[in-house]
CSV table of C-alpha atoms in Angstrom, one decimal:
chain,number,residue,atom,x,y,z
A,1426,UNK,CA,52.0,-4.7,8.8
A,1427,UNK,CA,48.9,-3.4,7.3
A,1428,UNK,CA,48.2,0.7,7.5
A,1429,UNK,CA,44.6,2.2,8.1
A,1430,UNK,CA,44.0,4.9,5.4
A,1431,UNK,CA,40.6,6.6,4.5
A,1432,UNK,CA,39.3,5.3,1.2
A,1433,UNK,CA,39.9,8.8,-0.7
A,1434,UNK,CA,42.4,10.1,1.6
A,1435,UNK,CA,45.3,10.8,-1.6
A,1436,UNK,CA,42.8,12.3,-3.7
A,1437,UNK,CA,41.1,15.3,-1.1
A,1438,UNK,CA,44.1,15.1,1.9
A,1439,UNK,CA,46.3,18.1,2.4
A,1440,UNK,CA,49.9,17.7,1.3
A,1441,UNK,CA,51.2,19.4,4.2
A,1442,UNK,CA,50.1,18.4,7.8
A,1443,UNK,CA,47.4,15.7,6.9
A,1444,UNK,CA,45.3,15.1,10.1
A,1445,UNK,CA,42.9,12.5,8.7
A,1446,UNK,CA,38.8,12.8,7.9
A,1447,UNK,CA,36.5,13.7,10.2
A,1448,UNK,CA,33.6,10.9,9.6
A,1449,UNK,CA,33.7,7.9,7.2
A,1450,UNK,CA,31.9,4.4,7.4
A,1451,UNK,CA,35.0,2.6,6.2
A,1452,UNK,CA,39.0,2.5,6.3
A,1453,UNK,CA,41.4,1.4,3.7
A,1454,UNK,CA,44.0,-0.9,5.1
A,1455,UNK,CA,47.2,-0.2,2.8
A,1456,UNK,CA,49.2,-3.2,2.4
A,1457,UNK,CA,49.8,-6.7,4.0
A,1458,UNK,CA,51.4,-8.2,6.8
A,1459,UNK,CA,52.9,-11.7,7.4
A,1460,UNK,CA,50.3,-13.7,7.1
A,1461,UNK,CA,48.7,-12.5,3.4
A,1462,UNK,CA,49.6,-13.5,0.2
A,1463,UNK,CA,52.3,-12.4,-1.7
A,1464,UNK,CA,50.0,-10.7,-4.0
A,1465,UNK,CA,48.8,-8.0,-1.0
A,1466,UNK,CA,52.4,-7.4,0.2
A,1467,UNK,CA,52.7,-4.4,-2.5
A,1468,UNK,CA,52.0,-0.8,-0.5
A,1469,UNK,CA,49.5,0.2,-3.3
A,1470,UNK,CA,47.4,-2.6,-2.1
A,1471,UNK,CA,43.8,-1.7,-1.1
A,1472,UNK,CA,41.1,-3.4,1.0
A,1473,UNK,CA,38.1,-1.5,2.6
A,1474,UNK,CA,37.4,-3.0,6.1
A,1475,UNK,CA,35.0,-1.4,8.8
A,1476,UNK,CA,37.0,0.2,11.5
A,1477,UNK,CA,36.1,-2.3,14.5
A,1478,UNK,CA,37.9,-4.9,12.9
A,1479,UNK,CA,40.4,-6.1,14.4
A,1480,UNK,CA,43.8,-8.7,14.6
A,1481,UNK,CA,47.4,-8.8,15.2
A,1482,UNK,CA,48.1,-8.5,12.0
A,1483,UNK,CA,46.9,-4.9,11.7
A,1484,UNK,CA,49.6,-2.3,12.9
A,1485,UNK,CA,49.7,1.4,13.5
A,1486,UNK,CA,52.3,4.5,13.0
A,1487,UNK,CA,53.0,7.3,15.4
A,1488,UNK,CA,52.3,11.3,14.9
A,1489,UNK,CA,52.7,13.8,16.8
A,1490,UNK,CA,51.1,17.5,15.7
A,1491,UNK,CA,53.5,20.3,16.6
């Protein structure tokens, strides 16, 4: 399943607690699901798409703050 990730997030994210950007235009899906080519599978794949996109083949992960 593909990941949202801000574009630059690894370069200016904290190390420690990451809670995301505030604003952006764009998210980085990490990654490829089922129905991409082999080529995207790798998770140091990047694609930029604009966050109301949308499809089953985009997934999400759970986090909870303490």
């Amino acid at each position: 399943v593909a990941d949202w990730y801000a574009e630059d997030y690894y370069k200016t994210g904290p190390t420690r607690n990451p809670r995301g950007p505030e604003t952006g235009d764009f998210r980085v899906g990490r990654g490829g699901s089922w129905i991409d080519h082999p080529a995207v599978l790798a998770t140091t794949y990047r694609n930029r798409l604009l966050p109301p996109f949308s499809a089953n083949l985009i997934g999400f992960r759970c986090a909870k703050s303490p």
